[in-house]
PDB file of C-alpha atoms (C1' of nucleotides) in Angstrom:
ATOM      1  CA  MET A 122      -8.023 -26.151  -0.623  1.00 63.00           C
ATOM      2  CA  ASN A 123      -8.246 -23.761  -3.484  1.00 88.00           C
ATOM      3  CA  LEU A 124      -9.501 -20.310  -2.659  1.00 92.00           C
ATOM      4  CA  ILE A 125      -9.846 -19.258  -6.274  1.00 96.00           C
ATOM      5  CA  LYS A 126     -12.034 -22.255  -6.968  1.00 96.00           C
ATOM      6  CA  LYS A 127     -14.362 -21.258  -4.142  1.00 95.00           C
ATOM      7  CA  TYR A 128     -14.369 -17.743  -5.507  1.00 97.00           C
ATOM      8  CA  GLU A 129     -15.376 -18.956  -8.954  1.00 97.00           C
ATOM      9  CA  GLU A 130     -18.133 -21.145  -7.556  1.00 97.00           C
ATOM     10  CA  MET A 131     -19.571 -18.199  -5.671  1.00 97.00           C
ATOM     11  CA  LEU A 132     -19.322 -15.961  -8.709  1.00 98.00           C
ATOM     12  CA  ASP A 133     -21.203 -18.558 -10.777  1.00 98.00           C
ATOM     13  CA  LYS A 134     -23.892 -18.839  -8.168  1.00 97.00           C
ATOM     14  CA  PHE A 135     -24.424 -15.187  -7.248  1.00 97.00           C
ATOM     15  CA  GLY A 136     -22.977 -13.209 -10.149  1.00 97.00           C
ATOM     16  CA  TYR A 137     -21.108  -9.924 -10.024  1.00 98.00           C
ATOM     17  CA  GLN A 138     -22.162  -7.872  -7.013  1.00 97.00           C
ATOM     18  CA  GLY A 139     -21.175  -4.425  -8.235  1.00 97.00           C
ATOM     19  CA  TRP A 140     -20.089  -3.274  -4.830  1.00 97.00           C
ATOM     20  CA  TRP A 141     -19.586  -0.414  -3.679  1.00 97.00           C
ATOM     21  CA  PRO A 142     -22.760   1.438  -4.712  1.00 97.00           C
ATOM     22  CA  LEU A 143     -22.750   5.179  -5.406  1.00 98.00           C
ATOM     23  CA  VAL A 144     -25.441   7.784  -5.880  1.00 97.00           C
ATOM     24  CA  GLN A 145     -26.112   8.299  -9.578  1.00 96.00           C
ATOM     25  CA  ASN A 146     -28.948  10.578 -10.674  1.00 93.00           C
ATOM     26  CA  GLY A 147     -30.427  10.612  -7.227  1.00 93.00           C
ATOM     27  CA  LYS A 148     -30.421   6.899  -6.464  1.00 94.00           C
ATOM     28  CA  MET A 149     -28.010   4.217  -5.347  1.00 96.00           C
ATOM     29  CA  GLU A 150     -26.488   2.330  -8.222  1.00 97.00           C
ATOM     30  CA  TYR A 151     -24.365  -0.789  -8.332  1.00 97.00           C
ATOM     31  CA  PHE A 152     -21.732  -1.482 -10.969  1.00 97.00           C
ATOM     32  CA  PRO A 153     -21.561  -5.204 -11.694  1.00 98.00           C
ATOM     33  CA  ASN A 154     -18.327  -6.298 -13.352  1.00 98.00           C
ATOM     34  CA  ASP A 155     -17.150  -2.716 -13.660  1.00 98.00           C
ATOM     35  CA  TYR A 156     -14.310  -1.946 -11.304  1.00 98.00           C
ATOM     36  CA  SER A 157     -13.639   1.555 -12.574  1.00 98.00           C
ATOM     37  CA  TYR A 158     -15.616   3.142  -9.735  1.00 98.00           C
ATOM     38  CA  PRO A 159     -15.013   5.303  -7.791  1.00 98.00           C
ATOM     39  CA  ARG A 160     -13.870   7.492 -10.656  1.00 98.00           C
ATOM     40  CA  SER A 161     -13.031  10.650  -8.743  1.00 98.00           C
ATOM     41  CA  PHE A 162     -11.934  11.731  -5.279  1.00 97.00           C
ATOM     42  CA  ASP A 163     -15.492  12.935  -4.697  1.00 97.00           C
ATOM     43  CA  GLU A 164     -16.774   9.428  -5.296  1.00 98.00           C
ATOM     44  CA  SER A 165     -13.999   8.040  -3.089  1.00 98.00           C
ATOM     45  CA  PHE A 166     -15.168  10.325  -0.319  1.00 98.00           C
ATOM     46  CA  GLU A 167     -18.705   9.051  -0.734  1.00 98.00           C
ATOM     47  CA  VAL A 168     -17.439   5.508  -0.219  1.00 98.00           C
ATOM     48  CA  CYS A 169     -15.604   6.585   2.931  1.00 98.00           C
ATOM     49  CA  LEU A 170     -18.791   8.156   4.269  1.00 98.00           C
ATOM     50  CA  GLY A 171     -20.637   4.913   3.689  1.00 98.00           C
ATOM     51  CA  ALA A 172     -17.906   2.996   5.488  1.00 98.00           C
ATOM     52  CA  PHE A 173     -18.439   5.090   8.623  1.00 98.00           C
ATOM     53  CA  LEU A 174     -22.226   5.084   8.392  1.00 98.00           C
ATOM     54  CA  THR A 175     -22.665   1.354   7.908  1.00 97.00           C
ATOM     55  CA  GLN A 176     -20.719   0.532  11.065  1.00 97.00           C
ATOM     56  CA  ASN A 177     -22.966  -1.533  13.275  1.00 96.00           C
ATOM     57  CA  ASN A 178     -25.834  -0.753  10.993  1.00 95.00           C
ATOM     58  CA  THR A 179     -27.472  -2.033   7.840  1.00 95.00           C
ATOM     59  CA  TRP A 180     -26.525  -0.727   4.436  1.00 96.00           C
ATOM     60  CA  ARG A 181     -30.183   0.183   3.999  1.00 95.00           C
ATOM     61  CA  ASN A 182     -29.919   2.735   6.820  1.00 96.00           C
ATOM     62  CA  ALA A 183     -26.473   3.940   5.804  1.00 97.00           C
ATOM     63  CA  SER A 184     -27.491   4.516   2.199  1.00 96.00           C
ATOM     64  CA  SER A 185     -30.557   6.473   3.236  1.00 96.00           C
ATOM     65  CA  CYS A 186     -28.216   8.845   5.079  1.00 97.00           C
ATOM     66  CA  ILE A 187     -26.096   9.271   1.976  1.00 98.00           C
ATOM     67  CA  LEU A 188     -29.203  10.026  -0.063  1.00 97.00           C
ATOM     68  CA  ASN A 189     -30.240  12.569   2.563  1.00 97.00           C
ATOM     69  CA  LEU A 190     -26.913  14.309   2.090  1.00 98.00           C
ATOM     70  CA  TYR A 191     -27.329  14.176  -1.669  1.00 97.00           C
ATOM     71  CA  ASN A 192     -30.836  15.595  -1.547  1.00 96.00           C
ATOM     72  CA  ALA A 193     -29.630  18.392   0.712  1.00 97.00           C
ATOM     73  CA  GLY A 194     -26.904  19.169  -1.812  1.00 97.00           C
ATOM     74  CA  LYS A 195     -24.294  18.325   0.801  1.00 97.00           C
ATOM     75  CA  LEU A 196     -22.771  15.142  -0.550  1.00 97.00           C
ATOM     76  CA  ASP A 197     -19.248  16.454  -0.961  1.00 97.00           C
ATOM     77  CA  VAL A 198     -16.250  16.755   1.287  1.00 98.00           C
ATOM     78  CA  ASN A 199     -16.366  20.531   1.730  1.00 98.00           C
ATOM     79  CA  SER A 200     -20.025  20.609   2.682  1.00 98.00           C
ATOM     80  CA  VAL A 201     -19.542  17.814   5.177  1.00 98.00           C
ATOM     81  CA  ALA A 202     -16.474  19.458   6.661  1.00 97.00           C
ATOM     82  CA  GLU A 203     -18.047  22.887   6.952  1.00 97.00           C
ATOM     83  CA  MET A 204     -21.656  22.258   7.903  1.00 96.00           C
ATOM     84  CA  LYS A 205     -22.824  22.624  11.471  1.00 96.00           C
ATOM     85  CA  SER A 206     -22.561  19.397  13.375  1.00 95.00           C
ATOM     86  CA  GLU A 207     -26.254  19.616  14.294  1.00 96.00           C
ATOM     87  CA  GLU A 208     -27.146  19.745  10.620  1.00 97.00           C
ATOM     88  CA  LEU A 209     -25.021  16.729   9.819  1.00 97.00           C
ATOM     89  CA  GLU A 210     -26.493  14.843  12.771  1.00 97.00           C
ATOM     90  CA  LYS A 211     -29.956  15.485  11.419  1.00 96.00           C
ATOM     91  CA  LEU A 212     -29.055  14.236   7.956  1.00 97.00           C
ATOM     92  CA  ILE A 213     -27.417  11.030   9.187  1.00 97.00           C
ATOM     93  CA  ARG A 214     -29.893  10.274  11.934  1.00 96.00           C
ATOM     94  CA  HIS A 215     -30.842   6.949  10.364  1.00 95.00           C
ATOM     95  CA  SER A 216     -27.360   5.686  10.998  1.00 96.00           C
ATOM     96  CA  ARG A 217     -26.960   4.355  14.487  1.00 95.00           C
ATOM     97  CA  TYR A 218     -24.846   6.435  16.914  1.00 97.00           C
ATOM     98  CA  PHE A 219     -25.295   9.441  14.649  1.00 97.00           C
ATOM     99  CA  LYS A 220     -23.819  11.983  17.069  1.00 96.00           C
ATOM    100  CA  GLN A 221     -20.603  10.090  17.429  1.00 97.00           C
ATOM    101  CA  LYS A 222     -20.448   9.383  13.708  1.00 97.00           C
ATOM    102  CA  ALA A 223     -21.137  13.002  12.743  1.00 97.00           C
ATOM    103  CA  LYS A 224     -18.142  14.095  14.773  1.00 96.00           C
ATOM    104  CA  ARG A 225     -15.862  11.426  13.355  1.00 97.00           C
ATOM    105  CA  VAL A 226     -16.949  11.988   9.776  1.00 97.00           C
ATOM    106  CA  GLN A 227     -16.267  15.707  10.100  1.00 97.00           C
ATOM    107  CA  GLU A 228     -12.809  15.122  11.534  1.00 97.00           C
ATOM    108  CA  PHE A 229     -12.131  12.850   8.604  1.00 97.00           C
ATOM    109  CA  ALA A 230     -13.498  15.333   6.066  1.00 98.00           C
ATOM    110  CA  LEU A 231     -11.301  18.099   7.469  1.00 97.00           C
ATOM    111  CA  LYS A 232      -8.240  15.985   6.760  1.00 97.00           C
ATOM    112  CA  TRP A 233      -9.350  14.834   3.335  1.00 98.00           C
ATOM    113  CA  ASN A 234      -6.356  16.418   1.583  1.00 98.00           C
ATOM    114  CA  GLU A 235      -4.020  14.496   3.824  1.00 98.00           C
ATOM    115  CA  VAL A 236      -5.981  11.313   3.165  1.00 98.00           C
ATOM    116  CA  LYS A 237      -5.624  11.829  -0.570  1.00 98.00           C
ATOM    117  CA  ASN A 238      -1.902  12.361  -0.239  1.00 98.00           C
ATOM    118  CA  TYR A 239      -1.418   9.287   1.908  1.00 98.00           C
ATOM    119  CA  SER A 240      -3.409   7.212  -0.551  1.00 98.00           C
ATOM    120  CA  LYS A 241      -0.559   7.658  -3.007  1.00 97.00           C
ATOM    121  CA  ASN A 242       1.862   6.258  -0.452  1.00 95.00           C
ATOM    122  CA  ASP A 243       2.883   2.724   0.293  1.00 96.00           C
ATOM    123  CA  GLN A 244      -0.135   0.647   1.357  1.00 97.00           C
ATOM    124  CA  SER A 245       1.047  -0.103   4.883  1.00 96.00           C
ATOM    125  CA  ILE A 246       1.806   3.569   5.500  1.00 97.00           C
ATOM    126  CA  PHE A 247      -1.629   4.532   4.191  1.00 97.00           C
ATOM    127  CA  ARG A 248      -3.248   1.940   6.447  1.00 97.00           C
ATOM    128  CA  GLU A 249      -1.377   3.136   9.554  1.00 96.00           C
ATOM    129  CA  PHE A 250      -2.465   6.658   8.741  1.00 97.00           C
ATOM    130  CA  LEU A 251      -6.125   5.676   8.433  1.00 97.00           C
ATOM    131  CA  LEU A 252      -6.058   3.695  11.666  1.00 97.00           C
ATOM    132  CA  LYS A 253      -5.142   6.825  13.627  1.00 96.00           C
ATOM    133  CA  PHE A 254      -8.553   8.362  12.958  1.00 97.00           C
ATOM    134  CA  ASN A 255     -11.262   8.190  15.519  1.00 96.00           C
ATOM    135  CA  GLY A 256     -13.847   5.863  14.101  1.00 97.00           C
ATOM    136  CA  ILE A 257     -11.554   3.916  11.824  1.00 97.00           C
ATOM    137  CA  GLY A 258     -10.604   0.466  12.995  1.00 97.00           C
ATOM    138  CA  LYS A 259      -9.136  -2.324  10.916  1.00 97.00           C
ATOM    139  CA  GLU A 260     -12.252  -3.266   9.033  1.00 97.00           C
ATOM    140  CA  THR A 261     -13.124   0.291   8.099  1.00 98.00           C
ATOM    141  CA  ALA A 262      -9.516   1.030   7.143  1.00 97.00           C
ATOM    142  CA  ASP A 263      -9.490  -1.943   4.795  1.00 97.00           C
ATOM    143  CA  SER A 264     -12.903  -1.030   3.364  1.00 98.00           C
ATOM    144  CA  ILE A 265     -11.663   2.460   2.601  1.00 98.00           C
ATOM    145  CA  MET A 266      -8.444   1.197   1.056  1.00 98.00           C
ATOM    146  CA  LEU A 267     -10.165  -1.367  -1.126  1.00 98.00           C
ATOM    147  CA  TYR A 268     -13.436   0.232  -2.107  1.00 98.00           C
ATOM    148  CA  ALA A 269     -12.543   3.928  -1.999  1.00 98.00           C
ATOM    149  CA  PHE A 270      -8.931   3.756  -3.212  1.00 98.00           C
ATOM    150  CA  LYS A 271      -8.694   0.465  -5.146  1.00 98.00           C
ATOM    151  CA  LYS A 272      -5.875  -0.926  -2.994  1.00 98.00           C
ATOM    152  CA  PRO A 273      -5.651  -4.714  -2.675  1.00 98.00           C
ATOM    153  CA  SER A 274      -6.328  -4.872   1.057  1.00 98.00           C
ATOM    154  CA  PHE A 275      -8.548  -7.795   2.048  1.00 97.00           C
ATOM    155  CA  ILE A 276     -11.410  -6.955   4.424  1.00 97.00           C
ATOM    156  CA  ILE A 277     -12.104  -9.190   7.379  1.00 95.00           C
ATOM    157  CA  ASP A 278     -15.561  -8.908   8.919  1.00 94.00           C
ATOM    158  CA  VAL A 279     -17.959 -11.226  10.712  1.00 92.00           C
ATOM    159  CA  TYR A 280     -19.015 -12.732   7.392  1.00 93.00           C
ATOM    160  CA  THR A 281     -15.463 -13.456   6.332  1.00 94.00           C
ATOM    161  CA  LYS A 282     -14.792 -15.176   9.634  1.00 91.00           C
ATOM    162  CA  ARG A 283     -18.005 -17.197   9.318  1.00 90.00           C
ATOM    163  CA  PHE A 284     -16.991 -18.143   5.788  1.00 92.00           C
ATOM    164  CA  CYS A 285     -13.613 -19.415   6.991  1.00 90.00           C
ATOM    165  CA  PHE A 286     -15.248 -21.358   9.773  1.00 83.00           C
ATOM    166  CA  ASP A 287     -17.890 -22.936   7.526  1.00 81.00           C
ATOM    167  CA  LYS A 288     -15.366 -23.888   4.909  1.00 80.00           C
ATOM    168  CA  SER A 289     -13.017 -25.204   7.603  1.00 77.00           C
ATOM    169  CA  LEU A 290     -10.256 -23.059   6.219  1.00 78.00           C
ATOM    170  CA  PHE A 291      -9.028 -22.842   9.777  1.00 71.00           C
ATOM    171  CA  ASN A 292      -9.580 -25.275  12.570  1.00 57.00           C
ATOM    172  CA  THR A 293      -7.666 -24.119  15.590  1.00 46.00           C
ATOM    173  CA  GLY A 294      -5.588 -21.372  17.016  1.00 58.00           C
ATOM    174  CA  LYS A 295      -5.827 -17.815  18.141  1.00 61.00           C
ATOM    175  CA  LEU A 296      -7.362 -16.001  15.239  1.00 74.00           C
ATOM    176  CA  ASN A 297      -6.930 -12.308  15.182  1.00 85.00           C
ATOM    177  CA  TYR A 298      -7.737  -9.948  12.365  1.00 92.00           C
ATOM    178  CA  GLU A 299      -4.289 -10.010  10.824  1.00 91.00           C
ATOM    179  CA  VAL A 300      -4.157 -13.805  10.705  1.00 89.00           C
ATOM    180  CA  TYR A 301      -7.305 -13.947   8.602  1.00 92.00           C
ATOM    181  CA  LYS A 302      -6.108 -11.087   6.448  1.00 94.00           C
ATOM    182  CA  GLU A 303      -2.753 -12.673   5.722  1.00 92.00           C
ATOM    183  CA  PHE A 304      -4.430 -15.955   4.904  1.00 92.00           C
ATOM    184  CA  PHE A 305      -6.411 -14.394   2.066  1.00 95.00           C
ATOM    185  CA  GLU A 306      -3.661 -12.096   0.882  1.00 96.00           C
ATOM    186  CA  ASN A 307      -1.050 -14.857   0.833  1.00 94.00           C
ATOM    187  CA  ASN A 308      -3.296 -17.174  -1.146  1.00 94.00           C
ATOM    188  CA  LEU A 309      -4.587 -14.719  -3.727  1.00 97.00           C
ATOM    189  CA  LYS A 310      -3.122 -12.530  -6.402  1.00 97.00           C
ATOM    190  CA  LYS A 311      -2.787  -8.969  -5.129  1.00 97.00           C
ATOM    191  CA  ASP A 312      -5.587  -7.680  -7.314  1.00 98.00           C
ATOM    192  CA  TYR A 313      -8.069  -5.139  -6.019  1.00 98.00           C
ATOM    193  CA  LYS A 314     -10.723  -6.307  -8.473  1.00 98.00           C
ATOM    194  CA  LEU A 315     -10.478  -9.831  -7.132  1.00 98.00           C
ATOM    195  CA  TYR A 316     -10.532  -8.657  -3.505  1.00 98.00           C
ATOM    196  CA  ASN A 317     -13.472  -6.408  -4.269  1.00 98.00           C
ATOM    197  CA  GLU A 318     -15.622  -9.140  -5.788  1.00 98.00           C
ATOM    198  CA  PHE A 319     -14.506 -11.854  -3.369  1.00 98.00           C
ATOM    199  CA  HIS A 320     -15.453  -9.885  -0.296  1.00 98.00           C
ATOM    200  CA  ALA A 321     -18.794  -8.852  -1.783  1.00 98.00           C
ATOM    201  CA  LEU A 322     -19.527 -12.498  -2.614  1.00 97.00           C
ATOM    202  CA  ILE A 323     -18.652 -13.657   0.888  1.00 97.00           C
ATOM    203  CA  VAL A 324     -21.095 -11.126   2.293  1.00 96.00           C
ATOM    204  CA  ILE A 325     -23.936 -12.118  -0.021  1.00 96.00           C
ATOM    205  CA  LEU A 326     -23.308 -15.817   0.588  1.00 95.00           C
ATOM    206  CA  GLU A 327     -23.303 -15.517   4.360  1.00 93.00           C
ATOM    207  CA  GLN A 328     -26.293 -13.183   4.381  1.00 92.00           C
ATOM    208  CA  ARG A 329     -28.304 -15.605   2.236  1.00 91.00           C
ATOM    209  CA  LYS A 330     -27.334 -18.442   4.536  1.00 87.00           C
ATOM    210  CA  SER A 331     -28.522 -16.671   7.655  1.00 83.00           C
ATOM    211  CA  GLN A 332     -31.750 -15.641   5.898  1.00 77.00           C
ATOM    212  CA  ALA A 333     -32.342 -19.260   4.904  1.00 78.00           C
ATOM    213  CA  LYS A 334     -31.823 -20.348   8.476  1.00 71.00           C
ATOM    214  CA  LEU A 335     -34.377 -17.821   9.722  1.00 64.00           C
ATOM    215  CA  SER A 336     -37.073 -18.895   7.286  1.00 65.00           C
ATOM    216  CA  THR A 337     -36.877 -22.602   8.156  1.00 58.00           C
TER     217      THR A 337
ATOM    218  C1'  DT B  26     -41.618  -6.042  23.416  1.00 76.23           C
ATOM    219  C1'  DT B  27     -36.915  -7.878  22.054  1.00 76.23           C
ATOM    220  C1'  DC B  28     -33.083  -8.608  19.046  1.00 76.23           C
ATOM    221  C1'  DC B  29     -29.971  -7.578  15.620  1.00 76.23           C
ATOM    222  C1'  DA B  30     -27.670  -5.087  11.761  1.00 76.23           C
ATOM    223  C1'  DG B  31     -20.897  -5.717   7.411  1.00 76.23           C
ATOM    224  C1'  DG B  32     -17.611  -1.444  14.675  1.00 76.23           C
ATOM    225  C1'  DC B  33     -14.825   1.564  17.274  1.00 76.23           C
ATOM    226  C1'  DA B  34     -12.839   3.603  21.410  1.00 76.23           C
ATOM    227  C1'  DA B  35     -12.267   3.875  26.139  1.00 76.23           C
ATOM    228  C1'  DT B  36     -11.978   1.627  30.180  1.00 76.23           C
ATOM    229  C1'  DA B  37     -11.450  -2.301  33.375  1.00 76.23           C
ATOM    230  C1'  DC B  38      -9.359  -6.305  34.607  1.00 76.23           C
TER     231       DC B  38
ATOM    232  C1'  DG C 245      -3.126  -8.843  26.414  1.00 76.23           C
ATOM    233  C1'  DT C 246      -8.630  -9.915  26.677  1.00 76.23           C
ATOM    234  C1'  DA C 247     -13.413  -8.536  28.186  1.00 76.23           C
ATOM    235  C1'  DT C 248     -16.860  -5.232  28.749  1.00 76.23           C
ATOM    236  C1'  DT C 249     -19.415  -1.111  27.985  1.00 76.23           C
ATOM    237  C1'  DG C 250     -21.177   3.286  25.625  1.00 76.23           C
ATOM    238  C1'  DC C 251     -22.866   4.768  21.590  1.00 76.23           C
ATOM    239  C1'  DA C 252     -28.659   5.448  21.315  1.00 76.23           C
ATOM    240  C1'  DT C 253     -31.828   4.012  14.898  1.00 76.23           C
ATOM    241  C1'  DG C 254     -34.930   1.252  12.352  1.00 76.23           C
ATOM    242  C1'  DG C 255     -36.879  -2.992  10.855  1.00 76.23           C
ATOM    243  C1'  DA C 256     -38.367  -7.797  11.576  1.00 76.23           C
TER     244       DA C 256
END
DNA sequence: TTCCAGGCAATAC
DNA sequence: GTATTGCATGGA
């Protein structure tokens, strides 16, 4: 079993995914084979917002919320932290559970300086810090670390688990989040660019597979 | 109409 | 420790 080989096959088949998209000139843009984004703490914050908003929701809905914030001139940490919760709820209504998310996003925005400081810390300390937030579980913590702060922290989601199952990378045992995570991290170079692309490719592969199943 | 979409937290057992 | 429930939109 060679994980890198599978990675290269997927890259050949699907190409660079350019995840995570950011608002550029009023629309969502992807950055294939360019891992320099996010390029500022403001852009990092935008990624964090997306990580909250896409929970149990499609990216389509989550991104429309981010564009709403942009169009309202509120797509920055201070605006999010300071605006009335009712206003934020209105702007992110297309994300499911918007009341709960508005509250959690504002709590996060209020502590943004602390988040930035912790991001300079050791990875495990940063992760523990993130996990203490309401609304940040393991998957969201890893998404924030990888896609907002360029830390090599592999994300485990339903697609990753499906990928492991399909490829028979595991066959038995009690599989919790950390087991999957260690499997990838122990078998790959600790490179955020690789983790970034690999996870994006797993998602596109598994999404295409389930779409194919539906249409047959 | 139903079901699901890249979860998390609180509670129950 | 694992299982269940609340959260409460939009699109197929």
